[in-house]
């Protein structure tokens, strides 16, 4: 498989990471640099690992998981999205960290579901899994960093409305995953 094709796949897989990180960066979390790394590292790792898992698992396992993966991703993103919208409307802003370890792991899983299928297709297409998975993981890492940092800029200018918008982005991503899997 050509390097250009792998890069295109990596960018497409990283777009969900970027959107979730953009939403996170727009939230009212004080330390955006820390948040950028807290999201980028697991996002990149999960994209990397899920690509390898998809490649290794084979069609039988993927067909079992594909029966409910879209529902799990939708539920995770919907719960976090609704929480962000709710907190965006609240005036008594006692900041409970939305981005704790369990939440970050769930977001990482939700955004890396497509990488499982990409890994499976790499196995069928004869793609080099080592190179491909590293490129996919690094691309997601960079996109997540960029998303948080861009979200921070937008959050500084638009304040609470960006947190609401970020929550809506998560809901839309969740719905897109659900609709694409059902249709």
mmCIF file of C-alpha atoms in Angstrom:
data_model
loop_
_atom_site.group_PDB
_atom_site.id
_atom_site.type_symbol
_atom_site.label_atom_id
_atom_site.label_comp_id
_atom_site.label_asym_id
_atom_site.label_seq_id
_atom_site.Cartn_x
_atom_site.Cartn_y
_atom_site.Cartn_z
ATOM 1 C CA UNK A 1 0.000 0.000 0.000
ATOM 2 C CA UNK A 2 1.339 3.434 -0.932
ATOM 3 C CA UNK A 3 2.419 5.931 1.707
ATOM 4 C CA UNK A 4 0.012 8.521 0.301
ATOM 5 C CA UNK A 5 -2.926 6.132 0.793
ATOM 6 C CA UNK A 6 -1.870 5.431 4.375
ATOM 7 C CA UNK A 7 -1.630 9.180 5.046
ATOM 8 C CA UNK A 8 -5.138 9.750 3.672
ATOM 9 C CA UNK A 9 -6.493 6.959 5.889
ATOM 10 C CA UNK A 10 -4.619 8.429 8.875
ATOM 11 C CA UNK A 11 -6.074 11.907 8.315
ATOM 12 C CA UNK A 12 -9.599 10.553 7.934
ATOM 13 C CA UNK A 13 -9.271 8.525 11.146
ATOM 14 C CA UNK A 14 -7.800 11.541 12.977
ATOM 15 C CA UNK A 15 -10.732 13.829 12.155
ATOM 16 C CA UNK A 16 -12.887 12.488 15.002
ATOM 17 C CA UNK A 17 -9.954 12.975 17.385
ATOM 18 C CA UNK A 18 -9.601 16.538 16.135
ATOM 19 C CA UNK A 19 -13.301 17.293 16.607
ATOM 20 C CA UNK A 20 -13.406 15.866 20.136
ATOM 21 C CA UNK A 21 -10.192 17.701 21.042
ATOM 22 C CA UNK A 22 -11.606 20.923 19.582
ATOM 23 C CA UNK A 23 -14.627 20.536 21.843
ATOM 24 C CA UNK A 24 -12.384 19.837 24.827
ATOM 25 C CA UNK A 25 -10.186 22.834 24.095
ATOM 26 C CA UNK A 26 -13.207 25.115 23.972
ATOM 27 C CA UNK A 27 -14.322 24.044 27.451
ATOM 28 C CA UNK A 28 -13.485 26.052 30.533
ATOM 29 C CA UNK A 29 -10.577 23.897 31.642
ATOM 30 C CA UNK A 30 -7.734 26.054 32.918
ATOM 31 C CA UNK A 31 -4.593 24.157 31.843
ATOM 32 C CA UNK A 32 -5.006 23.647 28.086
ATOM 33 C CA UNK A 33 -1.422 22.482 27.540
ATOM 34 C CA UNK A 34 -1.887 19.649 30.004
ATOM 35 C CA UNK A 35 -5.293 18.854 28.519
ATOM 36 C CA UNK A 36 -3.781 18.754 25.023
ATOM 37 C CA UNK A 37 -1.293 16.082 26.104
ATOM 38 C CA UNK A 38 -3.872 14.235 28.237
ATOM 39 C CA UNK A 39 -6.004 13.807 25.119
ATOM 40 C CA UNK A 40 -3.376 13.552 22.380
ATOM 41 C CA UNK A 41 -1.346 10.745 23.957
ATOM 42 C CA UNK A 42 -4.232 8.304 24.538
ATOM 43 C CA UNK A 43 -5.965 9.306 21.286
ATOM 44 C CA UNK A 44 -2.799 8.549 19.331
ATOM 45 C CA UNK A 45 -2.137 5.367 21.284
ATOM 46 C CA UNK A 46 -5.685 4.024 20.903
ATOM 47 C CA UNK A 47 -5.716 4.759 17.156
ATOM 48 C CA UNK A 48 -2.371 2.953 16.881
ATOM 49 C CA UNK A 49 -3.484 -0.009 19.028
ATOM 50 C CA UNK A 50 -6.939 -0.385 17.483
ATOM 51 C CA UNK A 51 -5.407 -0.440 14.002
ATOM 52 C CA UNK A 52 -3.168 -3.308 15.081
ATOM 53 C CA UNK A 53 -6.067 -5.033 16.867
ATOM 54 C CA UNK A 54 -8.228 -4.829 13.746
ATOM 55 C CA UNK A 55 -5.407 -6.192 11.636
ATOM 56 C CA UNK A 56 -4.829 -9.073 14.057
ATOM 57 C CA UNK A 57 -8.416 -9.886 14.907
ATOM 58 C CA UNK A 58 -9.728 -10.984 11.550
ATOM 59 C CA UNK A 59 -13.220 -10.776 10.130
ATOM 60 C CA UNK A 60 -14.855 -13.055 12.704
ATOM 61 C CA UNK A 61 -14.048 -10.867 15.708
ATOM 62 C CA UNK A 62 -14.790 -7.619 13.913
ATOM 63 C CA UNK A 63 -18.214 -8.879 12.847
ATOM 64 C CA UNK A 64 -18.990 -9.668 16.511
ATOM 65 C CA UNK A 65 -17.861 -6.257 17.748
ATOM 66 C CA UNK A 66 -19.516 -4.377 14.903
ATOM 67 C CA UNK A 67 -22.907 -5.392 16.285
ATOM 68 C CA UNK A 68 -22.614 -2.939 19.160
ATOM 69 C CA UNK A 69 -19.542 -0.730 18.698
ATOM 70 C CA UNK A 70 -21.546 2.118 17.183
ATOM 71 C CA UNK A 71 -23.996 2.106 20.106
ATOM 72 C CA UNK A 72 -21.172 2.248 22.647
ATOM 73 C CA UNK A 73 -19.442 5.111 20.818
ATOM 74 C CA UNK A 74 -22.740 6.988 20.496
ATOM 75 C CA UNK A 75 -23.599 6.607 24.198
ATOM 76 C CA UNK A 76 -20.163 7.724 25.376
ATOM 77 C CA UNK A 77 -20.110 10.789 23.136
ATOM 78 C CA UNK A 78 -23.745 11.662 23.885
ATOM 79 C CA UNK A 79 -23.292 11.571 27.667
ATOM 80 C CA UNK A 80 -20.177 13.740 27.546
ATOM 81 C CA UNK A 81 -21.749 16.078 24.973
ATOM 82 C CA UNK A 82 -24.908 16.584 27.038
ATOM 83 C CA UNK A 83 -22.773 17.238 30.122
ATOM 84 C CA UNK A 84 -20.806 19.912 28.259
ATOM 85 C CA UNK A 85 -23.969 21.591 26.950
ATOM 86 C CA UNK A 86 -25.474 21.537 30.439
ATOM 87 C CA UNK A 87 -22.341 23.023 32.005
ATOM 88 C CA UNK A 88 -22.203 25.660 29.278
ATOM 89 C CA UNK A 89 -25.631 26.888 30.345
ATOM 90 C CA UNK A 90 -24.902 26.785 34.073
ATOM 91 C CA UNK A 91 -23.859 29.986 35.773
ATOM 92 C CA UNK A 92 -22.593 28.376 38.976
ATOM 93 C CA UNK A 93 -19.420 27.141 37.374
ATOM 94 C CA UNK A 94 -17.887 24.783 39.883
ATOM 95 C CA UNK A 95 -15.580 22.959 37.507
ATOM 96 C CA UNK A 96 -15.735 19.251 37.964
ATOM 97 C CA UNK A 97 -13.111 17.876 35.602
ATOM 98 C CA UNK A 98 -14.859 16.424 32.578
ATOM 99 C CA UNK A 99 -11.547 15.090 31.386
ATOM 100 C CA UNK A 100 -10.576 12.590 34.066
ATOM 101 C CA UNK A 101 -8.919 9.240 33.301
ATOM 102 C CA UNK A 102 -12.101 7.179 32.747
ATOM 103 C CA UNK A 103 -13.575 9.857 30.487
ATOM 104 C CA UNK A 104 -10.384 10.161 28.454
ATOM 105 C CA UNK A 105 -10.218 6.386 28.010
ATOM 106 C CA UNK A 106 -13.867 6.270 26.906
ATOM 107 C CA UNK A 107 -13.296 9.135 24.443
ATOM 108 C CA UNK A 108 -10.184 7.380 23.144
ATOM 109 C CA UNK A 109 -12.155 4.186 22.569
ATOM 110 C CA UNK A 110 -15.075 6.022 20.982
ATOM 111 C CA UNK A 111 -12.847 7.875 18.524
ATOM 112 C CA UNK A 112 -10.780 4.805 17.621
ATOM 113 C CA UNK A 113 -13.574 2.407 16.651
ATOM 114 C CA UNK A 114 -13.029 3.178 12.960
ATOM 115 C CA UNK A 115 -9.338 2.311 13.320
ATOM 116 C CA UNK A 116 -10.369 -1.267 14.103
ATOM 117 C CA UNK A 117 -12.000 -1.558 10.691
ATOM 118 C CA UNK A 118 -9.102 0.227 9.030
ATOM 119 C CA UNK A 119 -6.713 -2.315 10.529
ATOM 120 C CA UNK A 120 -8.828 -5.157 9.204
ATOM 121 C CA UNK A 121 -8.849 -3.647 5.725
ATOM 122 C CA UNK A 122 -5.064 -3.201 5.904
ATOM 123 C CA UNK A 123 -4.756 -6.937 6.491
ATOM 124 C CA UNK A 124 -6.808 -7.675 3.380
ATOM 125 C CA UNK A 125 -5.013 -5.069 1.270
ATOM 126 C CA UNK A 126 -1.572 -6.208 2.333
ATOM 127 C CA UNK A 127 -0.642 -2.964 4.017
ATOM 128 C CA UNK A 128 2.405 -2.931 6.275
ATOM 129 C CA UNK A 129 0.806 -2.840 9.730
ATOM 130 C CA UNK A 130 3.850 -1.466 11.569
ATOM 131 C CA UNK A 131 4.287 1.592 9.376
ATOM 132 C CA UNK A 132 0.558 2.121 8.939
ATOM 133 C CA UNK A 133 -0.313 1.939 12.630
ATOM 134 C CA UNK A 134 2.524 4.301 13.611
ATOM 135 C CA UNK A 135 1.455 6.850 10.981
ATOM 136 C CA UNK A 136 -2.191 6.574 12.072
ATOM 137 C CA UNK A 137 -1.290 6.973 15.751
ATOM 138 C CA UNK A 138 1.038 9.936 15.181
ATOM 139 C CA UNK A 139 -1.469 11.687 12.919
ATOM 140 C CA UNK A 140 -4.196 11.341 15.544
ATOM 141 C CA UNK A 141 -1.788 12.625 18.207
ATOM 142 C CA UNK A 142 -0.984 15.744 16.158
ATOM 143 C CA UNK A 143 -4.630 16.361 15.231
ATOM 144 C CA UNK A 144 -5.695 16.079 18.881
ATOM 145 C CA UNK A 145 -3.018 18.575 19.955
ATOM 146 C CA UNK A 146 -4.115 20.972 17.227
ATOM 147 C CA UNK A 147 -7.779 20.514 18.158
ATOM 148 C CA UNK A 148 -7.264 21.432 21.815
ATOM 149 C CA UNK A 149 -5.106 24.439 20.954
ATOM 150 C CA UNK A 150 -7.520 25.730 18.313
ATOM 151 C CA UNK A 151 -10.442 25.070 20.660
ATOM 152 C CA UNK A 152 -8.686 27.131 23.329
ATOM 153 C CA UNK A 153 -8.489 30.121 20.986
ATOM 154 C CA UNK A 154 -12.137 29.798 20.071
ATOM 155 C CA UNK A 155 -13.074 29.360 23.741
ATOM 156 C CA UNK A 156 -11.236 32.562 24.700
ATOM 157 C CA UNK A 157 -13.259 34.540 22.167
ATOM 158 C CA UNK A 158 -16.649 32.917 22.582
ATOM 159 C CA UNK A 159 -16.592 31.661 26.195
ATOM 160 C CA UNK A 160 -19.541 29.565 27.350
ATOM 161 C CA UNK A 161 -21.101 29.372 23.916
ATOM 162 C CA UNK A 162 -18.039 27.422 22.721
ATOM 163 C CA UNK A 163 -18.510 24.874 25.494
ATOM 164 C CA UNK A 164 -22.111 24.445 24.354
ATOM 165 C CA UNK A 165 -20.929 24.207 20.747
ATOM 166 C CA UNK A 166 -18.289 21.648 21.769
ATOM 167 C CA UNK A 167 -20.950 19.509 23.420
ATOM 168 C CA UNK A 168 -23.072 19.718 20.293
ATOM 169 C CA UNK A 169 -20.058 18.621 18.201
ATOM 170 C CA UNK A 170 -19.715 15.503 20.364
ATOM 171 C CA UNK A 171 -23.430 14.756 19.987
ATOM 172 C CA UNK A 172 -23.206 15.154 16.204
ATOM 173 C CA UNK A 173 -20.164 12.856 15.992
ATOM 174 C CA UNK A 174 -22.009 10.271 18.081
ATOM 175 C CA UNK A 175 -25.091 10.516 15.863
ATOM 176 C CA UNK A 176 -22.949 10.275 12.717
ATOM 177 C CA UNK A 177 -21.318 7.085 14.002
ATOM 178 C CA UNK A 178 -24.729 5.641 14.850
ATOM 179 C CA UNK A 179 -26.376 6.591 11.543
ATOM 180 C CA UNK A 180 -23.436 5.369 9.420
ATOM 181 C CA UNK A 181 -23.532 2.012 11.184
ATOM 182 C CA UNK A 182 -27.291 1.576 10.888
ATOM 183 C CA UNK A 183 -27.760 2.789 7.308
#
